[in-house]
PDB file of C-alpha atoms in Angstrom:
ATOM      1  CA  UNK A 198     -88.773  12.602 174.117  1.00 42.00           C
ATOM      2  CA  UNK A 199     -90.868  15.445 175.469  1.00 52.00           C
ATOM      3  CA  UNK A 200     -89.024  18.596 176.407  1.00 53.00           C
ATOM      4  CA  UNK A 201     -90.465  19.855 179.654  1.00 77.00           C
ATOM      5  CA  UNK A 202     -87.855  22.506 180.445  1.00 94.00           C
ATOM      6  CA  UNK A 203     -88.342  25.949 178.957  1.00 97.00           C
ATOM      7  CA  UNK A 204     -85.804  28.654 178.258  1.00 97.00           C
ATOM      8  CA  UNK A 205     -87.267  31.793 179.804  1.00 98.00           C
ATOM      9  CA  UNK A 206     -86.199  35.403 179.493  1.00 97.00           C
ATOM     10  CA  UNK A 207     -87.014  37.260 182.728  1.00 97.00           C
ATOM     11  CA  UNK A 208     -85.962  40.886 182.610  1.00 96.00           C
ATOM     12  CA  UNK A 209     -86.970  44.474 183.291  1.00 96.00           C
ATOM     13  CA  UNK A 210     -87.130  47.146 180.616  1.00 97.00           C
ATOM     14  CA  UNK A 211     -87.900  50.822 180.324  1.00 97.00           C
ATOM     15  CA  UNK A 212     -91.115  51.658 178.496  1.00 98.00           C
ATOM     16  CA  UNK A 213     -89.035  52.568 175.432  1.00 97.00           C
ATOM     17  CA  UNK A 214     -87.324  49.159 175.375  1.00 96.00           C
ATOM     18  CA  UNK A 215     -83.956  49.653 177.100  1.00 96.00           C
ATOM     19  CA  UNK A 216     -82.482  47.386 179.775  1.00 95.00           C
ATOM     20  CA  UNK A 217     -79.736  49.810 180.845  1.00 93.00           C
ATOM     21  CA  UNK A 218     -78.235  53.156 179.938  1.00 94.00           C
ATOM     22  CA  UNK A 219     -75.267  53.311 177.556  1.00 93.00           C
ATOM     23  CA  UNK A 220     -73.085  53.440 180.699  1.00 92.00           C
ATOM     24  CA  UNK A 221     -74.706  50.155 181.859  1.00 90.00           C
ATOM     25  CA  UNK A 222     -76.518  51.915 184.720  1.00 91.00           C
ATOM     26  CA  UNK A 223     -79.757  50.600 186.210  1.00 92.00           C
ATOM     27  CA  UNK A 224     -80.367  53.596 188.476  1.00 93.00           C
ATOM     28  CA  UNK A 225     -83.518  54.490 186.513  1.00 94.00           C
ATOM     29  CA  UNK A 226     -84.932  51.066 187.439  1.00 93.00           C
ATOM     30  CA  UNK A 227     -84.367  51.424 191.169  1.00 91.00           C
ATOM     31  CA  UNK A 228     -86.165  54.777 191.261  1.00 93.00           C
ATOM     32  CA  UNK A 229     -89.478  53.109 190.389  1.00 94.00           C
ATOM     33  CA  UNK A 230     -91.711  52.081 193.265  1.00 93.00           C
ATOM     34  CA  UNK A 231     -92.342  48.375 193.057  1.00 93.00           C
ATOM     35  CA  UNK A 232     -94.003  45.828 195.268  1.00 93.00           C
ATOM     36  CA  UNK A 233     -91.860  43.405 197.244  1.00 91.00           C
ATOM     37  CA  UNK A 234     -89.295  41.954 194.865  1.00 93.00           C
ATOM     38  CA  UNK A 235     -91.619  42.390 191.875  1.00 95.00           C
ATOM     39  CA  UNK A 236     -92.058  38.641 191.358  1.00 95.00           C
ATOM     40  CA  UNK A 237     -88.341  37.803 191.313  1.00 94.00           C
ATOM     41  CA  UNK A 238     -88.341  35.186 194.119  1.00 95.00           C
ATOM     42  CA  UNK A 239     -91.380  33.447 192.681  1.00 97.00           C
ATOM     43  CA  UNK A 240     -89.711  33.258 189.262  1.00 97.00           C
ATOM     44  CA  UNK A 241     -86.303  32.289 190.690  1.00 97.00           C
ATOM     45  CA  UNK A 242     -87.846  29.209 192.325  1.00 97.00           C
ATOM     46  CA  UNK A 243     -88.974  27.947 188.882  1.00 97.00           C
ATOM     47  CA  UNK A 244     -85.419  27.712 187.471  1.00 98.00           C
ATOM     48  CA  UNK A 245     -82.411  25.568 188.260  1.00 97.00           C
ATOM     49  CA  UNK A 246     -80.135  26.686 185.427  1.00 98.00           C
ATOM     50  CA  UNK A 247     -78.912  30.150 184.495  1.00 98.00           C
ATOM     51  CA  UNK A 248     -77.408  31.083 181.115  1.00 97.00           C
ATOM     52  CA  UNK A 249     -75.722  34.396 180.373  1.00 95.00           C
ATOM     53  CA  UNK A 250     -73.214  36.020 178.101  1.00 92.00           C
ATOM     54  CA  UNK A 251     -69.787  37.203 179.195  1.00 92.00           C
ATOM     55  CA  UNK A 252     -70.869  40.879 179.231  1.00 90.00           C
ATOM     56  CA  UNK A 253     -73.679  40.153 181.697  1.00 90.00           C
ATOM     57  CA  UNK A 254     -71.309  38.066 183.833  1.00 92.00           C
ATOM     58  CA  UNK A 255     -68.712  40.866 183.829  1.00 90.00           C
ATOM     59  CA  UNK A 256     -71.388  43.394 184.854  1.00 88.00           C
ATOM     60  CA  UNK A 257     -72.426  41.192 187.790  1.00 89.00           C
ATOM     61  CA  UNK A 258     -68.813  40.723 188.895  1.00 89.00           C
ATOM     62  CA  UNK A 259     -68.035  44.448 188.522  1.00 88.00           C
ATOM     63  CA  UNK A 260     -70.940  45.483 190.731  1.00 82.00           C
ATOM     64  CA  UNK A 261     -69.565  43.822 193.840  1.00 72.00           C
ATOM     65  CA  UNK A 262     -72.322  41.588 195.107  1.00 78.00           C
ATOM     66  CA  UNK A 263     -71.424  40.089 198.494  1.00 80.00           C
ATOM     67  CA  UNK A 264     -71.736  36.650 196.951  1.00 86.00           C
ATOM     68  CA  UNK A 265     -72.439  35.341 193.480  1.00 90.00           C
ATOM     69  CA  UNK A 266     -76.226  35.798 193.034  1.00 92.00           C
ATOM     70  CA  UNK A 267     -76.854  32.455 191.296  1.00 94.00           C
ATOM     71  CA  UNK A 268     -74.633  30.174 193.363  1.00 90.00           C
ATOM     72  CA  UNK A 269     -77.406  27.667 194.075  1.00 92.00           C
ATOM     73  CA  UNK A 270     -78.156  27.201 190.345  1.00 97.00           C
ATOM     74  CA  UNK A 271     -76.230  25.617 187.497  1.00 96.00           C
ATOM     75  CA  UNK A 272     -74.689  28.661 185.820  1.00 97.00           C
ATOM     76  CA  UNK A 273     -73.184  28.696 182.335  1.00 97.00           C
ATOM     77  CA  UNK A 274     -71.510  31.734 180.809  1.00 96.00           C
ATOM     78  CA  UNK A 275     -71.113  31.772 177.028  1.00 94.00           C
ATOM     79  CA  UNK A 276     -67.799  33.219 175.901  1.00 92.00           C
ATOM     80  CA  UNK A 277     -65.473  33.151 172.925  1.00 89.00           C
ATOM     81  CA  UNK A 278     -62.466  33.143 175.274  1.00 89.00           C
ATOM     82  CA  UNK A 279     -60.946  30.277 177.197  1.00 89.00           C
ATOM     83  CA  UNK A 280     -61.645  30.943 180.867  1.00 91.00           C
ATOM     84  CA  UNK A 281     -61.213  28.560 183.756  1.00 94.00           C
ATOM     85  CA  UNK A 282     -64.412  27.534 185.526  1.00 95.00           C
ATOM     86  CA  UNK A 283     -65.072  28.892 189.006  1.00 93.00           C
ATOM     87  CA  UNK A 284     -66.881  27.339 191.946  1.00 93.00           C
ATOM     88  CA  UNK A 285     -70.165  28.848 190.720  1.00 93.00           C
ATOM     89  CA  UNK A 286     -69.769  29.164 186.938  1.00 95.00           C
ATOM     90  CA  UNK A 287     -68.906  26.990 183.972  1.00 96.00           C
ATOM     91  CA  UNK A 288     -67.613  28.959 180.985  1.00 96.00           C
ATOM     92  CA  UNK A 289     -68.711  27.437 177.687  1.00 94.00           C
ATOM     93  CA  UNK A 290     -68.167  28.236 174.035  1.00 89.00           C
ATOM     94  CA  UNK A 291     -69.973  25.409 172.279  1.00 77.00           C
ATOM     95  CA  UNK A 292     -72.495  25.431 169.496  1.00 87.00           C
ATOM     96  CA  UNK A 293     -75.318  27.288 171.301  1.00 91.00           C
ATOM     97  CA  UNK A 294     -78.319  25.435 169.790  1.00 93.00           C
ATOM     98  CA  UNK A 295     -76.906  21.978 170.542  1.00 94.00           C
ATOM     99  CA  UNK A 296     -75.835  22.974 174.054  1.00 95.00           C
ATOM    100  CA  UNK A 297     -79.226  24.486 174.918  1.00 95.00           C
ATOM    101  CA  UNK A 298     -81.236  21.655 173.380  1.00 93.00           C
ATOM    102  CA  UNK A 299     -79.136  19.183 175.394  1.00 94.00           C
ATOM    103  CA  UNK A 300     -79.925  21.123 178.588  1.00 95.00           C
ATOM    104  CA  UNK A 301     -83.630  21.247 177.694  1.00 95.00           C
ATOM    105  CA  UNK A 302     -83.730  17.473 177.222  1.00 94.00           C
ATOM    106  CA  UNK A 303     -82.400  16.837 180.740  1.00 94.00           C
ATOM    107  CA  UNK A 304     -84.760  16.590 183.696  1.00 95.00           C
ATOM    108  CA  UNK A 305     -85.058  19.724 185.791  1.00 96.00           C
ATOM    109  CA  UNK A 306     -86.685  23.082 186.174  1.00 97.00           C
ATOM    110  CA  UNK A 307     -86.756  25.914 183.651  1.00 98.00           C
ATOM    111  CA  UNK A 308     -83.658  27.602 182.255  1.00 98.00           C
ATOM    112  CA  UNK A 309     -83.220  31.360 182.698  1.00 98.00           C
ATOM    113  CA  UNK A 310     -81.455  33.450 180.101  1.00 97.00           C
ATOM    114  CA  UNK A 311     -80.098  36.443 182.030  1.00 94.00           C
ATOM    115  CA  UNK A 312     -79.570  39.768 180.301  1.00 85.00           C
ATOM    116  CA  UNK A 313     -80.151  40.948 176.783  1.00 79.00           C
ATOM    117  CA  UNK A 314     -77.761  41.749 174.000  1.00 80.00           C
ATOM    118  CA  UNK A 315     -75.857  39.403 171.768  1.00 85.00           C
ATOM    119  CA  UNK A 316     -76.636  36.141 173.556  1.00 89.00           C
ATOM    120  CA  UNK A 317     -80.367  36.858 173.602  1.00 93.00           C
ATOM    121  CA  UNK A 318     -80.244  37.742 169.910  1.00 92.00           C
ATOM    122  CA  UNK A 319     -78.516  34.404 169.192  1.00 91.00           C
ATOM    123  CA  UNK A 320     -81.193  32.564 171.160  1.00 94.00           C
ATOM    124  CA  UNK A 321     -83.979  34.389 169.312  1.00 94.00           C
ATOM    125  CA  UNK A 322     -82.444  33.692 165.890  1.00 92.00           C
ATOM    126  CA  UNK A 323     -82.178  29.997 166.733  1.00 93.00           C
ATOM    127  CA  UNK A 324     -85.736  29.910 168.176  1.00 93.00           C
ATOM    128  CA  UNK A 325     -84.436  28.710 171.556  1.00 95.00           C
ATOM    129  CA  UNK A 326     -86.560  30.979 173.774  1.00 96.00           C
ATOM    130  CA  UNK A 327     -89.845  29.474 174.970  1.00 97.00           C
ATOM    131  CA  UNK A 328     -91.190  32.245 177.202  1.00 97.00           C
ATOM    132  CA  UNK A 329     -90.547  35.940 177.763  1.00 97.00           C
ATOM    133  CA  UNK A 330     -91.392  37.664 181.038  1.00 98.00           C
ATOM    134  CA  UNK A 331     -90.692  41.365 180.618  1.00 97.00           C
ATOM    135  CA  UNK A 332     -91.393  43.752 183.470  1.00 97.00           C
ATOM    136  CA  UNK A 333     -91.939  47.272 182.179  1.00 98.00           C
ATOM    137  CA  UNK A 334     -90.873  50.236 184.292  1.00 97.00           C
ATOM    138  CA  UNK A 335     -92.809  53.487 183.792  1.00 97.00           C
ATOM    139  CA  UNK A 336     -89.667  55.252 182.642  1.00 97.00           C
ATOM    140  CA  UNK A 337     -88.430  56.469 179.275  1.00 97.00           C
ATOM    141  CA  UNK A 338     -84.647  56.760 179.130  1.00 96.00           C
ATOM    142  CA  UNK A 339     -84.319  57.769 175.473  1.00 96.00           C
ATOM    143  CA  UNK A 340     -81.207  55.786 174.647  1.00 96.00           C
ATOM    144  CA  UNK A 341     -79.300  52.904 176.083  1.00 95.00           C
ATOM    145  CA  UNK A 342     -78.818  49.183 175.693  1.00 93.00           C
ATOM    146  CA  UNK A 343     -81.867  47.795 173.876  1.00 94.00           C
ATOM    147  CA  UNK A 344     -83.661  44.716 175.117  1.00 94.00           C
ATOM    148  CA  UNK A 345     -83.939  43.399 171.563  1.00 93.00           C
ATOM    149  CA  UNK A 346     -81.170  44.080 169.087  1.00 92.00           C
ATOM    150  CA  UNK A 347     -82.032  44.646 165.476  1.00 90.00           C
ATOM    151  CA  UNK A 348     -81.692  41.396 163.598  1.00 86.00           C
ATOM    152  CA  UNK A 349     -82.989  38.907 161.111  1.00 87.00           C
ATOM    153  CA  UNK A 350     -85.554  37.108 163.256  1.00 88.00           C
ATOM    154  CA  UNK A 351     -89.235  37.232 164.089  1.00 91.00           C
ATOM    155  CA  UNK A 352     -91.170  35.579 166.888  1.00 93.00           C
ATOM    156  CA  UNK A 353     -94.905  35.194 167.191  1.00 96.00           C
ATOM    157  CA  UNK A 354     -96.039  35.358 170.804  1.00 97.00           C
ATOM    158  CA  UNK A 355     -99.107  34.451 172.802  1.00 98.00           C
ATOM    159  CA  UNK A 356     -99.932  36.436 175.946  1.00 98.00           C
ATOM    160  CA  UNK A 357     -99.996  34.148 178.998  1.00 98.00           C
ATOM    161  CA  UNK A 358    -100.770  36.881 181.489  1.00 98.00           C
ATOM    162  CA  UNK A 359    -100.119  40.280 182.971  1.00 98.00           C
ATOM    163  CA  UNK A 360     -99.530  41.391 186.544  1.00 97.00           C
ATOM    164  CA  UNK A 361     -98.653  44.648 188.117  1.00 96.00           C
ATOM    165  CA  UNK A 362     -96.317  45.317 191.007  1.00 96.00           C
ATOM    166  CA  UNK A 363     -97.253  48.831 192.044  1.00 96.00           C
ATOM    167  CA  UNK A 364     -95.752  50.929 189.202  1.00 96.00           C
ATOM    168  CA  UNK A 365     -94.312  47.952 187.240  1.00 97.00           C
ATOM    169  CA  UNK A 366     -96.281  45.887 184.719  1.00 98.00           C
ATOM    170  CA  UNK A 367     -95.214  42.323 183.982  1.00 98.00           C
ATOM    171  CA  UNK A 368     -95.973  40.917 180.519  1.00 98.00           C
ATOM    172  CA  UNK A 369     -95.702  37.130 180.216  1.00 98.00           C
ATOM    173  CA  UNK A 370     -95.544  35.683 176.721  1.00 98.00           C
ATOM    174  CA  UNK A 371     -95.183  32.215 175.307  1.00 97.00           C
ATOM    175  CA  UNK A 372     -93.376  31.805 171.992  1.00 97.00           C
ATOM    176  CA  UNK A 373     -95.566  30.166 169.360  1.00 95.00           C
ATOM    177  CA  UNK A 374     -93.623  27.281 167.824  1.00 86.00           C
TER     178      UNK A 374
END
């Protein structure tokens, strides 16, 4: 069976490779002059499933959005704890590779891995990421939460394209399998 759904990382990073400060702040990101929504809506229309770790979910919930930002998508949050599902989220703690490969084999649009950190590192180690779309902000923050954690993995990438949104530069890579 052909897998037509891709797991895509879509994220913004500082030029020195951080996705947030140590205090989990994104203020540095919002100070940069972009263009429209910097390609977010266009990307968002290409996915119907959102995957994230518990830390990313907690950050979203802590920052008081008026409504859950991914409520019109299938949303799965990976956690080691037993948490009851909500109207918008299913909490899962299965074997990640089997779960993701099962999702990829189902009909649908692409699958978005939200956030960086431990979950992303697990996906990279298991070679589950198909594309990376990283939007670079012209900011150096010096320290913070790295986009890619140090680990025992290596990916070879092929550049699919670049775009700029005023001061932001989007790099779109495909993972060579």
